[in-house]
Short mmCIF file of C-alpha atoms in Angstrom, two decimals:
data_model
loop_
_atom_site.label_atom_id
_atom_site.label_comp_id
_atom_site.label_asym_id
_atom_site.label_seq_id
_atom_site.Cartn_x
_atom_site.Cartn_y
_atom_site.Cartn_z
CA MET N 1 18.00 6.99 11.02
CA THR N 2 19.38 4.82 13.76
CA LEU N 3 16.90 2.38 15.25
CA THR N 4 17.54 1.52 18.90
CA PRO N 5 15.46 -0.78 21.03
CA TYR N 6 14.23 2.08 23.19
CA GLY N 7 14.42 5.84 23.22
CA VAL N 8 15.00 8.41 20.54
CA VAL N 9 16.34 7.89 16.99
CA ASP N 10 18.49 10.11 14.82
CA PHE N 11 16.80 11.15 11.59
CA GLY N 12 16.85 13.73 8.90
CA THR N 13 19.21 14.28 6.06
CA ASP N 14 22.01 15.28 8.42
CA HIS N 15 21.09 12.65 11.07
CA LYS N 16 21.28 15.41 13.66
CA ALA N 17 17.58 15.62 14.54
CA ASP N 18 16.23 13.43 17.34
CA GLY N 19 12.85 11.86 17.07
CA LEU N 20 10.66 9.25 18.63
CA ILE N 21 9.23 6.37 16.56
CA ILE N 22 5.47 6.50 17.21
CA GLY N 23 4.26 3.82 14.85
CA SER N 24 4.36 2.09 11.49
CA ASN N 25 1.90 1.38 8.73
CA GLY N 26 2.51 -2.38 8.95
CA GLY N 27 4.22 -2.33 5.57
CA GLY N 28 7.58 -0.93 6.63
CA LEU N 29 6.90 2.80 6.63
CA ILE N 30 7.65 4.39 10.01
CA TYR N 31 6.15 7.44 11.68
CA VAL N 32 8.55 9.67 13.67
CA ALA N 33 7.68 12.58 15.96
CA GLY N 34 10.37 15.25 15.86
CA PRO N 35 11.44 17.36 18.85
CA ASP N 36 9.06 20.19 17.83
CA GLY N 37 6.13 17.72 17.65
CA THR N 38 6.01 17.50 13.89
CA VAL N 39 5.20 13.99 12.64
CA TYR N 40 7.03 12.54 9.66
CA ARG N 41 6.72 9.36 7.64
CA THR N 42 9.54 7.59 5.90
CA ARG N 43 9.14 7.10 2.11
CA THR N 44 10.71 3.66 2.15
CA ALA N 45 11.19 0.84 4.62
CA SER N 46 14.92 1.50 4.81
CA LEU N 47 16.18 3.12 8.02
CA ASP N 48 19.71 3.64 6.65
CA GLU N 49 19.07 6.80 4.55
CA PRO N 50 15.45 7.71 5.19
CA GLU N 51 13.62 10.21 3.08
CA LEU N 52 10.92 11.81 5.21
CA ASP N 53 7.58 13.46 4.41
CA LYS N 54 5.83 15.73 6.82
CA VAL N 55 2.47 14.16 7.75
CA ALA N 56 1.18 16.47 10.50
CA ASP N 57 2.16 19.56 12.41
CA ASP N 58 1.80 17.85 15.76
CA LEU N 59 0.67 14.60 17.39
CA ARG N 60 -2.90 15.79 17.84
CA GLN N 61 -3.27 16.50 14.13
CA PHE N 62 -1.68 13.09 13.30
CA LEU N 63 -4.15 11.31 15.54
CA GLU N 64 -7.07 13.15 13.99
CA LEU N 65 -5.85 12.16 10.54
CA LEU N 66 -5.48 8.60 11.71
CA GLU N 67 -8.99 8.56 13.07
CA ARG N 68 -10.41 9.87 9.79
CA SER N 69 -8.42 7.30 7.80
CA LEU N 70 -9.68 4.48 10.02
CA THR N 71 -13.27 5.69 9.77
CA ARG N 72 -12.96 5.99 5.97
CA PHE N 73 -11.40 2.52 5.75
CA LYS N 74 -14.18 1.04 7.84
CA THR N 75 -16.85 2.72 5.75
CA ASP N 76 -15.58 2.17 2.19
CA GLY N 77 -12.27 0.29 2.33
CA ASP N 78 -10.19 3.31 1.36
CA PRO N 79 -7.16 3.66 3.68
CA GLY N 80 -6.42 7.28 2.66
CA HIS N 81 -2.97 8.80 2.46
CA LEU N 82 -1.57 7.90 5.82
#
């Protein structure tokens, strides 16, 4: 993954997929939206050779998961899987 100050980043095992960094968990893991809208999370804080996990099918689903995680955290301190 190539991190640039603005714009899209190259990600994926072949570094041929473009994506937009949409956030981070504050601990170094980064969330990337792919060109088809799928949201991925890096497994490590390294951007050199990222391993990605699919988090959501699209941005709407990601935001719904985020909302549920924040509500759960506020209620019982459990941050969930995001």
